[in-house]
Amino acid sequence: MANFNEDDMPEMTVERVHRAPVIKGDFKLLPKKVKNFITHCVHLMAPRGIYISDGSKKEADEFIQKLTEKGTLTKLTAFKENYLCCTDPEDTARIESKTFIVTSNKYDAVPHVKEGVKGILGRWMSHEDAAREMSQRFPNCMTGRMMYVIPFSMGPLGSPFSKLGIQVTDSSYVLLSMRIMTRVSLKVFDVLRDGTFVKCIHSLGCPRPIQGRVKNHWPCNPEKVIIAHFPEQRMIQSFGSGYGGNSLLGKKCFALRIAGTIARDEGWLAEHMLIMSITTPQKEEYFIAAAFPSACGKTNLAMLNPTLPDYKIHCIGDDIAWMRFDKLGTLVAINPEHGFFGVAPGTNSKTNPIAMRCFEENSIFTNVGETSDGKYFWEGLQDETPRDVTIKTWLGKDWHRGKSTELAAHPNSRFTSPAKQCPIMHPKWDDPKGVPISAILFGGRRPKGVPLVFEARSWSHGVMIGACVKSECTAAAEFKGKSIMHDPMAMRPFLGYNFGHYLQHWLDLEEPGRQMPKIFHVNWFRLGEDGKLLWPGFGENIRVLDWIIRRCDNDDSIAVDSPVGLLPRPGSINMDGLPPIDESELLSLPKQYWLEDIKENRTFLEDQVGVDTPPIIFNLLEEQEKAFRANQQATAQKLLTCS
Ligand code: GTP
Ligand code: SPV
Ligand code: MN
């Protein structure tokens, strides 16, 4: 299975897959490689039929009706075409411990870790082991179920930037979600012809008759979950989970892990980044991309509602950016996705009014609560939910305001909405040519020590800063608690190849004649001594973006040098109209904290990336340490300036 190659397979006709009749679509007209792929899948998984999805509204309506009758979806009657879906409570997030990269050579996939250290930058599996694991799962796994064939494009169909995929799945929730998240169309087959596509194989792992109990009308197989990527074969095999990043294979599996490898080979970048534009009161427009780990604020920033007057924000994408240098040396980016799979809790009319408008219709809400007046409910919506409605949790229990101790919505509950419904979508969000990027931001949840914003001195310094990104654990994967985890470049769970090679690839992009974007690090999550956030965040983040774009225009009057890079000169961030903010604390660089942090980062790289770490990264860390040691004025509380 692992070495499956469509060119080695005899051309099959529909008769050869007769035990699985083609229920919808014209199998005969498909490109040969697609036919062979489907035939292979039918032989392997033995579905009761084949359904070739055309991505149409009519088709979606039919599935919605069926799933509503079955109880998998519940119509939220207060809206036009909004549905609630609650999963098996054991299938609510990405499972990183079951996510593998399968390559012939281990070190193509993961770095050389120090002896005795458990690597956290990707999990490798050999082809032999993968073949064994798959053979224990996929044979006949679709018995009694329909196999949906979903032709999709990541990026505008036909753009030279875009890549095509075909996902087979036995989940109609996945079919509905893929239709929102990617561009599903039969035209994919025309564009494809004899070209290549990413083979995406997904099964819930629940053949009929079902053994055991299905919870919440959500078949899955949590004990046997595996999400395996075969970059050499441009293939993904995912088993046992119907949830998000595990099953909507266009997203993290394809657009980051597989595309990352393609990007390395072709000289571009596939990153876990939002793309947005900021238009100043002077009508200048700047495009930026920002990489924050899962559940750290990408969607919120991409849809920011600016509190400073006369600034306009447009969203191009909220999770994934594909970027490359064009002939003129400009870094241009596209959003390969077609929808949002956004974190629900915390989203409300104050924090993200734009998102609230995105999901007014045609959206699916997964694992949120429900109100008696036909609406969704989650933590953060208390103030805008009438007191007289009754509320049920995502687990179907009664929820009482101020009394219930359990959560109304799962912390990783999500909305799935078409991007075009976003009222501030950029007119060029769908432009095959992409948009020019002036700045790249890294960030994470850093309750201590890390200033609101600082700027890298150079491209390679920015890569070093990205390599040291850390964040508090979030609910987007299976981790519990609030410990600080390394999440370099916000890509830890999404790396498709050796992280050392990945850093080198970033460094190698710097070439004469290219306008390298400036790189920044931001932190909305710093806490004061009282344990409260020092920065209001959300719409107020425009103040930081404003500082960043002035730096993109090389306004040197607003920056001061420091051991970590360039910091805002005190008073240079526009704080007009804000309640008092402790700016010196917000921008301070506690020396002891940083010396320990640098040491910890060095150990992390030595342990986790070892000999694969580009030496310049260590040199830059050393320079940073020297700068701290040289600076005698640095105290735990004072703003540190070296200039
Ligand atoms: P993924 O979809 O998992 O990649 O997450 P994301 O990076 O898009 O994160 P998202 O914007 O959905 O935000 C996640 C959580 O962080 C939500 O609960 C937000 O309310 C909260 N959040 C986002 N931006 C801010 C901010 O500026 N300040 C604070 N305090 N919280 C924020
Ligand atoms: C993330 O975890 O970064 C997400 C959600 O965007 S998922 O699609 O499940 O990966
Ligand atoms: Mn994400």
CSV table of N, CA and C in Angstrom, one decimal, residues 377-436:
chain,number,residue,atom,x,y,z
A,377,PHE,N,-24.1,28.1,21.2
A,377,PHE,CA,-23.7,28.7,22.5
A,377,PHE,C,-22.3,28.2,22.8
A,378,TRP,N,-21.4,29.1,23.3
A,378,TRP,CA,-20.1,28.6,23.9
A,378,TRP,C,-19.6,29.6,24.9
A,379,GLU,N,-18.6,29.3,25.5
A,379,GLU,CA,-18.0,30.2,26.5
A,379,GLU,C,-17.6,31.5,25.8
A,380,GLY,N,-18.1,32.6,26.3
A,380,GLY,CA,-17.8,33.9,25.7
A,380,GLY,C,-19.1,34.5,25.1
A,381,LEU,N,-20.2,33.7,25.0
A,381,LEU,CA,-21.4,34.2,24.5
A,381,LEU,C,-22.4,34.6,25.6
A,382,GLN,N,-22.0,34.4,26.8
A,382,GLN,CA,-23.0,34.7,27.9
A,382,GLN,C,-23.7,36.0,27.8
A,383,ASP,N,-22.9,37.1,27.5
A,383,ASP,CA,-23.5,38.4,27.5
A,383,ASP,C,-24.4,38.7,26.4
A,384,GLU,N,-24.3,37.9,25.3
A,384,GLU,CA,-25.2,38.1,24.2
A,384,GLU,C,-26.2,37.0,24.0
A,385,THR,N,-26.4,36.2,25.0
A,385,THR,CA,-27.5,35.2,25.0
A,385,THR,C,-28.5,35.6,26.0
A,386,PRO,N,-29.8,35.7,25.5
A,386,PRO,CA,-30.9,36.1,26.5
A,386,PRO,C,-30.9,35.2,27.7
A,387,ARG,N,-31.2,35.8,28.8
A,387,ARG,CA,-31.3,35.0,30.1
A,387,ARG,C,-32.4,34.0,30.1
A,388,ASP,N,-33.4,34.2,29.4
A,388,ASP,CA,-34.6,33.3,29.5
A,388,ASP,C,-34.5,32.1,28.6
A,389,VAL,N,-33.4,31.9,27.8
A,389,VAL,CA,-33.3,30.7,27.0
A,389,VAL,C,-32.6,29.6,27.8
A,390,THR,N,-33.0,28.4,27.5
A,390,THR,CA,-32.2,27.3,28.1
A,390,THR,C,-31.1,26.8,27.2
A,391,ILE,N,-30.1,26.3,27.9
A,391,ILE,CA,-28.9,26.0,27.1
A,391,ILE,C,-28.5,24.5,27.3
A,392,LYS,N,-28.1,23.8,26.3
A,392,LYS,CA,-27.6,22.5,26.4
A,392,LYS,C,-26.1,22.5,26.0
A,393,THR,N,-25.4,21.7,26.7
A,393,THR,CA,-23.9,21.6,26.4
A,393,THR,C,-23.7,20.8,25.2
A,394,TRP,N,-22.5,20.8,24.7
A,394,TRP,CA,-22.1,19.9,23.5
A,394,TRP,C,-22.4,18.5,23.8
A,395,LEU,N,-22.4,18.1,25.1
A,395,LEU,CA,-22.7,16.7,25.5
A,395,LEU,C,-24.2,16.5,25.7
A,396,GLY,N,-25.0,17.5,25.5
A,396,GLY,CA,-26.4,17.3,25.6
A,396,GLY,C,-27.0,17.5,27.0
A,397,LYS,N,-26.1,18.0,27.9
A,397,LYS,CA,-26.6,18.2,29.3
A,397,LYS,C,-27.1,19.6,29.5
A,398,ASP,N,-28.0,19.8,30.5
A,398,ASP,CA,-28.5,21.2,30.8
A,398,ASP,C,-27.3,22.0,31.3
A,399,TRP,N,-27.3,23.2,30.9
A,399,TRP,CA,-26.2,24.1,31.3
A,399,TRP,C,-26.8,25.4,32.0
A,400,HIS,N,-26.4,25.7,33.2
A,400,HIS,CA,-27.0,26.8,33.9
A,400,HIS,C,-26.0,27.9,34.1
A,401,ARG,N,-26.3,29.1,33.7
A,401,ARG,CA,-25.4,30.2,33.8
A,401,ARG,C,-25.0,30.4,35.2
A,402,GLY,N,-23.7,30.6,35.4
A,402,GLY,CA,-23.2,30.9,36.8
A,402,GLY,C,-23.2,29.7,37.7
A,403,LYS,N,-23.8,28.6,37.3
A,403,LYS,CA,-23.9,27.4,38.2
A,403,LYS,C,-23.1,26.2,37.7
A,404,SER,N,-23.3,26.0,36.4
A,404,SER,CA,-22.7,24.8,35.8
A,404,SER,C,-21.2,24.9,35.9
A,405,THR,N,-20.5,23.8,36.3
A,405,THR,CA,-19.1,23.9,36.3
A,405,THR,C,-18.5,23.3,35.0
A,406,GLU,N,-19.3,22.5,34.3
A,406,GLU,CA,-18.7,22.0,33.1
A,406,GLU,C,-18.8,23.0,32.0
A,407,LEU,N,-18.0,22.8,30.9
A,407,LEU,CA,-18.1,23.7,29.8
A,407,LEU,C,-19.3,23.5,28.9
A,408,ALA,N,-19.8,24.5,28.4
A,408,ALA,CA,-21.0,24.4,27.4
A,408,ALA,C,-20.5,23.9,26.1
A,409,ALA,N,-19.3,24.3,25.7
A,409,ALA,CA,-18.7,23.9,24.4
A,409,ALA,C,-17.3,23.3,24.7
A,410,HIS,N,-17.0,22.3,23.8
A,410,HIS,CA,-15.6,21.8,24.0
A,410,HIS,C,-14.6,22.9,23.7
A,411,PRO,N,-13.5,23.0,24.4
A,411,PRO,CA,-12.5,24.0,24.2
A,411,PRO,C,-12.0,24.1,22.7
A,412,ASN,N,-12.0,23.0,22.0
A,412,ASN,CA,-11.6,23.0,20.6
A,412,ASN,C,-12.8,22.9,19.7
A,413,SER,N,-14.0,23.4,20.2
A,413,SER,CA,-15.1,23.4,19.3
A,413,SER,C,-14.9,24.4,18.2
A,414,ARG,N,-15.5,24.2,17.0
A,414,ARG,CA,-15.1,25.0,15.8
A,414,ARG,C,-16.3,25.4,15.0
A,415,PHE,N,-16.2,26.5,14.2
A,415,PHE,CA,-17.2,26.8,13.2
A,415,PHE,C,-16.5,26.5,11.9
A,416,THR,N,-17.3,26.1,10.9
A,416,THR,CA,-16.8,25.8,9.5
A,416,THR,C,-17.6,26.7,8.6
A,417,SER,N,-17.0,27.7,8.0
A,417,SER,CA,-17.8,28.7,7.2
A,417,SER,C,-17.1,29.0,5.9
A,418,PRO,N,-17.8,29.3,4.9
A,418,PRO,CA,-17.2,29.7,3.6
A,418,PRO,C,-16.5,31.0,3.7
A,419,ALA,N,-15.2,31.1,3.2
A,419,ALA,CA,-14.5,32.3,3.3
A,419,ALA,C,-15.2,33.5,2.7
A,420,LYS,N,-15.9,33.2,1.6
A,420,LYS,CA,-16.5,34.3,0.9
A,420,LYS,C,-17.6,35.0,1.7
A,421,GLN,N,-18.0,34.4,2.8
A,421,GLN,CA,-19.0,35.0,3.6
A,421,GLN,C,-18.4,36.0,4.6
A,422,CYS,N,-17.1,36.1,4.6
A,422,CYS,CA,-16.4,37.0,5.5
A,422,CYS,C,-16.6,38.5,4.9
A,423,PRO,N,-17.2,39.3,5.7
A,423,PRO,CA,-17.5,40.7,5.2
A,423,PRO,C,-16.3,41.5,4.8
A,424,ILE,N,-15.1,41.1,5.4
A,424,ILE,CA,-13.9,41.9,5.1
A,424,ILE,C,-12.9,41.1,4.2
A,425,MET,N,-13.5,40.1,3.5
A,425,MET,CA,-12.6,39.3,2.6
A,425,MET,C,-12.0,40.3,1.6
A,426,HIS,N,-10.7,40.1,1.4
A,426,HIS,CA,-10.0,41.0,0.4
A,426,HIS,C,-10.5,40.7,-1.0
A,427,PRO,N,-10.7,41.8,-1.8
A,427,PRO,CA,-11.1,41.5,-3.2
A,427,PRO,C,-10.2,40.6,-3.9
A,428,LYS,N,-8.9,40.6,-3.5
A,428,LYS,CA,-7.9,39.7,-4.2
A,428,LYS,C,-7.7,38.4,-3.4
A,429,TRP,N,-8.5,38.0,-2.5
A,429,TRP,CA,-8.2,36.8,-1.7
A,429,TRP,C,-8.2,35.6,-2.6
A,430,ASP,N,-8.9,35.6,-3.7
A,430,ASP,CA,-9.0,34.5,-4.6
A,430,ASP,C,-8.1,34.7,-5.8
A,431,ASP,N,-7.3,35.7,-5.8
A,431,ASP,CA,-6.5,36.0,-7.0
A,431,ASP,C,-5.4,35.0,-7.2
A,432,PRO,N,-5.3,34.4,-8.3
A,432,PRO,CA,-4.3,33.3,-8.5
A,432,PRO,C,-2.9,33.9,-8.3
A,433,LYS,N,-2.7,35.2,-8.5
A,433,LYS,CA,-1.3,35.8,-8.5
A,433,LYS,C,-0.9,36.0,-7.0
A,434,GLY,N,-1.8,36.0,-6.1
A,434,GLY,CA,-1.4,36.2,-4.7
A,434,GLY,C,-1.2,37.7,-4.3
A,435,VAL,N,-0.8,37.9,-3.1
A,435,VAL,CA,-0.6,39.3,-2.6
A,435,VAL,C,0.8,39.5,-2.1
A,436,PRO,N,1.4,40.7,-2.2
A,436,PRO,CA,2.8,40.9,-1.8
A,436,PRO,C,2.9,41.1,-0.3
